[in-house]
CSV table of C-alpha atoms in Angstrom, one decimal:
chain,number,residue,atom,x,y,z
I,72,MET,CA,0.0,0.0,0.0
I,73,MET,CA,2.8,2.4,0.9
I,74,LYS,CA,4.6,1.8,-2.5
I,75,ILE,CA,1.3,2.5,-4.3
I,76,ARG,CA,0.9,5.8,-2.4
I,77,LEU,CA,4.4,6.9,-3.2
I,78,VAL,CA,3.9,6.0,-6.9
I,79,LEU,CA,0.7,8.0,-6.9
I,80,ILE,CA,2.4,11.0,-5.3
I,81,THR,CA,5.3,10.8,-7.8
I,82,THR,CA,2.9,10.6,-10.7
I,83,ILE,CA,0.9,13.6,-9.5
I,84,ILE,CA,4.0,15.7,-9.1
I,85,ALA,CA,5.4,14.7,-12.5
I,86,VAL,CA,2.1,15.6,-14.2
I,87,LEU,CA,1.9,18.9,-12.4
I,88,LEU,CA,5.5,19.8,-13.3
I,89,SER,CA,4.8,19.1,-17.0
I,90,SER,CA,1.4,20.8,-17.1
I,91,CYS,CA,1.3,23.8,-14.7
I,92,LYS,CA,2.0,27.2,-16.1
I,93,PHE,CA,2.0,30.3,-14.0
I,94,ASP,CA,1.4,33.9,-14.7
I,95,ARG,CA,3.9,36.0,-12.9
I,96,LYS,CA,3.1,39.2,-14.7
I,97,GLY,CA,2.7,42.2,-12.3
I,98,ASP,CA,5.2,41.0,-9.7
I,99,GLN,CA,8.3,42.2,-11.7
I,100,GLY,CA,9.7,38.7,-11.3
I,101,LYS,CA,9.9,39.1,-7.5
I,102,PHE,CA,11.2,36.2,-5.4
I,103,ARG,CA,8.3,34.1,-4.2
I,104,ILE,CA,8.1,32.2,-1.0
I,105,THR,CA,5.3,29.8,-0.1
I,106,ALA,CA,4.9,28.8,3.6
I,107,THR,CA,2.5,26.1,4.7
I,108,THR,CA,0.9,27.8,7.7
I,109,ASN,CA,0.0,31.4,8.1
I,110,ILE,CA,2.0,31.4,11.4
I,111,MET,CA,5.1,30.4,9.5
I,112,ALA,CA,4.4,32.8,6.7
I,113,ASP,CA,4.3,35.7,9.2
I,114,GLY,CA,7.7,34.6,10.6
I,115,VAL,CA,9.1,34.5,7.1
I,116,ARG,CA,7.7,38.0,6.3
I,117,SER,CA,9.3,39.4,9.5
I,118,LEU,CA,12.7,38.2,8.2
I,119,VAL,CA,12.5,39.0,4.4
I,120,GLY,CA,10.3,42.1,4.5
I,121,ASP,CA,9.5,43.3,1.0
I,122,SER,CA,12.4,41.3,-0.6
I,123,ALA,CA,9.9,38.6,-1.5
I,124,ILE,CA,6.2,37.8,-1.9
I,125,VAL,CA,5.3,35.5,0.9
I,126,THR,CA,2.1,33.4,0.6
I,127,PRO,CA,0.6,30.9,3.1
I,128,LEU,CA,-1.0,27.7,1.8
I,129,MET,CA,-3.4,27.6,4.8
I,130,ALA,CA,-6.0,30.3,5.2
I,131,VAL,CA,-7.1,31.8,8.6
I,132,GLY,CA,-8.8,29.3,10.7
I,133,VAL,CA,-7.6,26.2,8.9
I,134,ASP,CA,-6.6,23.3,11.1
I,135,PRO,CA,-3.2,22.0,9.8
I,136,HIS,CA,-3.7,18.6,11.4
I,137,LEU,CA,-6.6,18.0,9.0
I,138,TYR,CA,-5.1,19.9,6.0
I,139,LYS,CA,-5.4,18.4,2.5
I,140,ALA,CA,-3.8,20.2,-0.4
I,141,SER,CA,-6.0,21.6,-3.1
I,142,GLN,CA,-5.1,22.3,-6.7
I,143,ARG,CA,-4.6,26.0,-5.8
I,144,ASP,CA,-2.2,24.9,-3.1
I,145,LEU,CA,-0.2,22.8,-5.4
I,146,ASP,CA,-0.1,25.7,-7.9
I,147,LEU,CA,1.4,27.8,-5.1
I,148,LEU,CA,4.1,25.2,-4.3
I,149,PHE,CA,5.2,24.9,-7.9
I,150,ASP,CA,5.1,28.7,-8.5
I,151,ALA,CA,7.4,29.3,-5.5
I,152,ASP,CA,11.1,29.9,-5.7
I,153,LEU,CA,11.3,28.6,-2.1
I,154,VAL,CA,8.9,26.6,0.1
I,155,VAL,CA,9.1,26.8,3.9
I,156,TYR,CA,7.2,24.4,6.0
I,157,HIS,CA,6.9,23.9,9.7
I,158,GLY,CA,7.7,20.2,9.9
I,159,LEU,CA,7.5,17.9,13.0
I,160,HIS,CA,4.5,16.4,11.2
I,161,LEU,CA,2.3,19.4,11.8
I,162,GLU,CA,1.2,19.4,8.2
I,163,GLY,CA,0.0,15.8,8.5
I,164,LYS,CA,-0.5,14.0,5.1
I,165,MET,CA,1.1,16.9,3.3
I,166,VAL,CA,4.5,16.0,4.6
I,167,GLU,CA,4.9,13.1,2.1
I,168,VAL,CA,4.3,15.6,-0.8
I,169,LEU,CA,6.8,18.1,0.7
I,170,HIS,CA,9.5,15.4,1.0
I,171,LYS,CA,9.1,14.4,-2.6
I,172,PHE,CA,8.9,18.1,-3.6
I,173,SER,CA,12.2,18.8,-1.9
I,174,ARG,CA,14.1,16.5,-4.3
I,175,THR,CA,13.6,18.9,-7.2
I,176,HIS,CA,12.8,22.3,-5.5
I,177,GLU,CA,14.2,24.6,-2.8
I,178,VAL,CA,12.5,23.6,0.4
I,179,ILE,CA,13.2,24.5,4.1
I,180,ASP,CA,12.0,22.2,6.9
I,181,VAL,CA,12.1,24.6,9.9
I,182,GLY,CA,11.4,21.9,12.5
I,183,ALA,CA,14.6,20.0,11.5
I,184,PHE,CA,16.7,22.9,12.8
I,185,LEU,CA,15.7,22.4,16.4
I,186,PRO,CA,17.7,20.2,18.8
I,187,PRO,CA,15.7,17.1,19.8
I,188,THR,CA,16.4,17.9,23.5
I,189,LEU,CA,14.3,21.0,23.2
I,190,LEU,CA,11.3,19.2,21.8
I,191,ILE,CA,8.5,17.6,23.8
I,192,SER,CA,7.7,13.9,23.0
I,193,SER,CA,4.2,12.7,22.5
I,194,PRO,CA,3.2,10.1,25.1
I,195,ALA,CA,0.5,8.8,22.7
I,196,PHE,CA,2.7,8.1,19.7
I,197,ALA,CA,6.2,6.6,19.6
I,198,ASN,CA,8.9,8.7,17.9
I,199,THR,CA,6.5,11.6,17.6
I,200,VAL,CA,7.0,15.1,19.0
I,201,ASP,CA,4.7,18.0,19.8
I,202,PRO,CA,4.8,20.4,16.8
I,203,HIS,CA,3.4,23.4,18.6
I,204,ILE,CA,6.7,25.1,19.2
I,205,TRP,CA,5.5,28.6,18.6
I,206,PHE,CA,3.9,28.7,22.1
I,207,ASP,CA,7.4,28.9,23.6
I,208,VAL,CA,8.5,32.3,22.4
I,209,LYS,CA,12.2,31.6,23.0
I,210,LEU,CA,11.9,28.4,21.0
I,211,TRP,CA,10.2,30.2,18.2
I,212,SER,CA,13.0,32.8,18.3
I,213,LEU,CA,15.6,30.0,17.9
I,214,ALA,CA,13.6,28.5,15.0
I,215,MET,CA,13.4,31.9,13.3
I,216,GLU,CA,17.1,32.5,13.7
I,217,GLN,CA,17.9,29.2,12.1
I,218,LEU,CA,15.4,30.0,9.3
I,219,LYS,CA,17.1,33.3,8.7
I,220,ASP,CA,20.5,31.6,8.3
I,221,ALA,CA,18.9,29.0,5.9
I,222,ILE,CA,17.3,31.8,3.8
I,223,LEU,CA,20.6,33.7,3.6
I,224,GLU,CA,22.4,30.6,2.4
I,225,LYS,CA,20.1,30.7,-0.6
I,226,LYS,CA,19.9,34.5,-1.0
I,227,PRO,CA,23.3,35.9,0.3
I,228,GLU,CA,22.6,39.2,-1.4
I,229,TRP,CA,19.9,39.8,1.2
I,230,THR,CA,22.3,39.6,4.1
I,231,ASP,CA,22.3,43.2,5.4
I,232,TYR,CA,18.6,43.7,5.0
I,233,VAL,CA,17.5,40.4,6.5
I,234,ASN,CA,19.9,40.7,9.5
I,235,THR,CA,18.5,44.2,10.2
I,236,ASN,CA,15.0,42.7,10.1
I,237,TRP,CA,16.1,39.9,12.4
I,238,GLU,CA,17.5,42.2,15.0
I,239,LYS,CA,14.2,44.1,15.2
I,240,TYR,CA,12.2,40.9,15.3
I,241,GLN,CA,14.4,39.3,17.9
I,242,THR,CA,14.0,42.4,20.1
I,243,GLN,CA,10.2,42.1,19.8
I,244,LEU,CA,10.3,38.4,20.6
I,245,THR,CA,12.4,39.0,23.7
I,246,ALA,CA,9.9,41.6,24.9
I,247,LEU,CA,7.0,39.3,24.2
I,248,ASP,CA,8.6,36.4,26.1
I,249,GLN,CA,9.1,38.7,29.1
I,250,TYR,CA,5.6,40.0,28.9
I,251,THR,CA,4.1,36.5,28.8
I,252,ALA,CA,6.2,35.2,31.8
I,253,HIS,CA,5.2,38.3,33.8
I,254,GLU,CA,1.4,38.0,33.0
I,255,ILE,CA,1.1,34.2,33.5
I,256,LYS,CA,2.6,34.5,37.0
I,257,LYS,CA,-0.7,36.3,38.0
I,258,ILE,CA,-2.6,33.1,37.6
I,259,THR,CA,-0.1,30.4,38.5
I,260,ASN,CA,0.0,31.8,42.0
I,261,GLN,CA,-3.7,31.0,42.2
I,262,GLY,CA,-3.4,27.4,41.1
I,263,GLN,CA,-5.2,27.8,37.9
I,264,VAL,CA,-4.8,25.4,34.9
I,265,LEU,CA,-5.0,26.2,31.2
I,266,ILE,CA,-7.6,23.9,29.7
I,267,THR,CA,-8.3,23.8,25.9
I,268,ALA,CA,-9.9,21.7,23.3
I,269,HIS,CA,-6.7,20.0,22.2
I,270,ASP,CA,-3.3,19.5,23.6
I,271,ALA,CA,-1.5,22.4,21.9
I,272,PHE,CA,0.0,24.3,24.9
I,273,SER,CA,2.6,21.9,26.3
I,274,TYR,CA,5.5,24.2,25.2
I,275,PHE,CA,3.6,27.1,26.7
I,276,GLY,CA,3.1,25.3,30.0
I,277,LYS,CA,6.8,24.3,30.2
I,278,ALA,CA,8.1,27.7,29.3
I,279,TYR,CA,5.9,29.7,31.5
I,280,GLN,CA,5.4,27.2,34.3
I,281,ILE,CA,1.6,26.8,34.1
I,282,ASP,CA,-0.3,23.5,34.2
I,283,VAL,CA,-2.0,22.8,30.9
I,284,LYS,CA,-4.5,20.2,29.9
I,285,GLY,CA,-6.3,19.3,26.6
I,286,LEU,CA,-9.5,17.4,26.0
I,287,GLN,CA,-8.0,15.9,22.9
I,288,GLY,CA,-4.4,14.9,22.2
I,289,LEU,CA,-1.8,16.7,20.0
I,290,SER,CA,-3.8,16.1,16.8
I,291,THR,CA,-7.5,16.8,16.1
I,292,LEU,CA,-7.9,13.8,13.9
I,293,SER,CA,-9.8,11.8,16.6
I,294,GLU,CA,-12.8,12.8,18.5
I,295,PRO,CA,-12.8,12.8,22.3
I,296,GLY,CA,-15.0,10.2,23.9
I,297,LEU,CA,-17.5,10.4,26.8
I,298,ASN,CA,-14.9,9.1,29.2
I,299,ASP,CA,-12.5,11.9,28.2
I,300,VAL,CA,-15.2,14.5,28.8
I,301,SER,CA,-16.2,12.9,32.2
I,302,LYS,CA,-12.5,12.8,33.4
I,303,LEU,CA,-12.0,16.5,32.5
I,304,VAL,CA,-15.2,17.5,34.2
I,305,ASN,CA,-14.1,15.8,37.4
I,306,PHE,CA,-10.6,17.4,37.1
I,307,ILE,CA,-12.1,20.9,36.7
I,308,ILE,CA,-14.4,20.6,39.7
I,309,GLU,CA,-11.5,19.1,41.8
I,310,ARG,CA,-9.2,22.0,41.0
I,311,ASN,CA,-11.9,24.7,41.0
I,312,ILE,CA,-11.0,25.9,37.6
I,313,LYS,CA,-12.7,29.2,36.7
I,314,ALA,CA,-12.6,29.0,32.8
I,315,ILE,CA,-11.8,26.7,29.9
I,316,PHE,CA,-11.1,27.8,26.4
I,317,ILE,CA,-12.4,27.1,22.9
I,318,GLU,CA,-9.9,27.4,20.0
I,319,GLN,CA,-10.4,29.4,16.8
I,320,SER,CA,-9.6,26.5,14.4
I,321,ILE,CA,-11.4,23.7,16.2
I,322,SER,CA,-15.1,22.9,16.6
I,323,PRO,CA,-16.3,23.9,20.1
I,324,LYS,CA,-18.8,21.1,20.4
I,325,ALA,CA,-16.7,18.8,22.6
I,326,ILE,CA,-15.5,21.5,24.9
I,327,LYS,CA,-19.0,22.8,25.3
I,328,ALA,CA,-20.0,19.3,26.5
I,329,VAL,CA,-17.4,19.8,29.3
I,330,VAL,CA,-19.1,23.0,30.4
I,331,GLU,CA,-22.5,21.3,30.4
I,332,GLY,CA,-21.1,18.4,32.4
I,333,CYS,CA,-19.7,20.8,35.0
I,334,LYS,CA,-23.0,22.6,35.3
I,335,ARG,CA,-24.9,19.4,35.9
I,336,LYS,CA,-22.6,18.8,38.9
I,337,GLY,CA,-23.1,22.2,40.3
I,338,HIS,CA,-19.9,23.8,39.1
I,339,ASP,CA,-20.1,26.9,36.8
I,340,VAL,CA,-17.1,27.3,34.5
I,341,VAL,CA,-16.8,30.1,31.9
I,342,LEU,CA,-16.4,29.1,28.3
I,343,ALA,CA,-13.8,31.7,27.2
I,344,GLY,CA,-11.8,32.4,24.1
I,345,PRO,CA,-11.3,31.7,21.4
I,346,LEU,CA,-7.6,31.2,21.7
I,347,TYR,CA,-5.5,31.1,18.6
I,348,THR,CA,-3.6,27.9,18.4
I,349,ASP,CA,-2.9,26.5,14.9
I,350,SER,CA,-3.7,29.6,13.0
I,351,LEU,CA,-3.4,33.4,13.2
I,352,GLY,CA,-6.5,35.6,13.3
I,353,GLU,CA,-7.7,37.8,10.5
I,354,PRO,CA,-4.9,39.9,9.1
I,355,GLU,CA,-6.2,43.3,10.3
I,356,GLY,CA,-7.2,42.0,13.7
I,357,PRO,CA,-5.2,41.9,17.0
I,358,ALA,CA,-4.2,38.3,16.4
I,359,GLY,CA,-3.2,38.8,12.8
I,360,THR,CA,0.5,38.4,13.4
I,361,TYR,CA,2.5,36.0,15.5
I,362,LEU,CA,3.3,38.7,18.0
I,363,GLY,CA,-0.3,39.7,18.2
I,364,MET,CA,-1.6,36.2,18.4
I,365,VAL,CA,0.6,35.3,21.4
I,366,LYS,CA,-0.3,38.5,23.3
I,367,THR,CA,-4.0,38.1,22.5
I,368,ASN,CA,-3.9,34.6,23.9
I,369,VAL,CA,-2.0,35.6,27.0
I,370,ASP,CA,-4.4,38.5,27.8
I,371,ALA,CA,-7.5,36.3,27.3
I,372,ILE,CA,-6.0,33.5,29.5
I,373,VAL,CA,-5.1,35.9,32.4
I,374,GLN,CA,-8.3,37.9,32.2
I,375,ASN,CA,-10.4,34.7,32.5
I,376,LEU,CA,-8.4,32.8,35.1
I,377,LYS,CA,-7.2,35.4,37.6
I,378,SER,CA,-9.2,36.1,40.7
I,379,LYS,CA,-11.5,39.2,40.3
């Protein structure tokens, strides 16, 4: 079965290479970078500025765990001078296509830059790590620095400009990391726990010393069962948790069931959010950039979990 799938992927790519034609009129032949997620695209833009046209494959609100490439997405891949993807299996089934694509095109796997010792292993799946590295701002900063170096290897003529952009971005990331640590202390002192629909905040919890818990695992491919809901209800009541959070890119159905379960047992818990986990918010909104997304999340978490 695996051989058949690889043959199919190879065939699809070969056909697309021979048949796709792209109209690049109007961009003056500008260098084009395609990034898989809009979070990664924002990081790339922070580095390259107006030296390139940066386009994300995934729109606002798209869950990368469930992502399937469309014809439009494949067009963006083949039209790109460089493809940047998150890696660490965040892109799910798309990873096979990207691996094949990298044999004939310029591709950067950002997750491959990070030392394994800094990654969090998944207890549910052997040899799998948590891909949500952006919730540890220092780890994201390290990934962006490595990405900067990889881009400059391919475009050394951008060195001065990109290094200047990186210095500014690094300063912003350092300030964001300090802000996050300061704000989260306001609720860790009260024994509160960050509870979300899926287990996306492990890096956040480790970096900022707050307990985190997800109704689902790392991926959203499977639905939580009644037993999962019941256990979480009991945990919330036991720990006297004030609020739990829905996520922008995930159906709130299961987490709403937790709220109802708590209510039936006499414990009122606020359904707060949404938090932005696997996608940025709308481009013009407060969570439309990585910096804005993290700050928006932190403010919502603290506002809903701290004692009034």
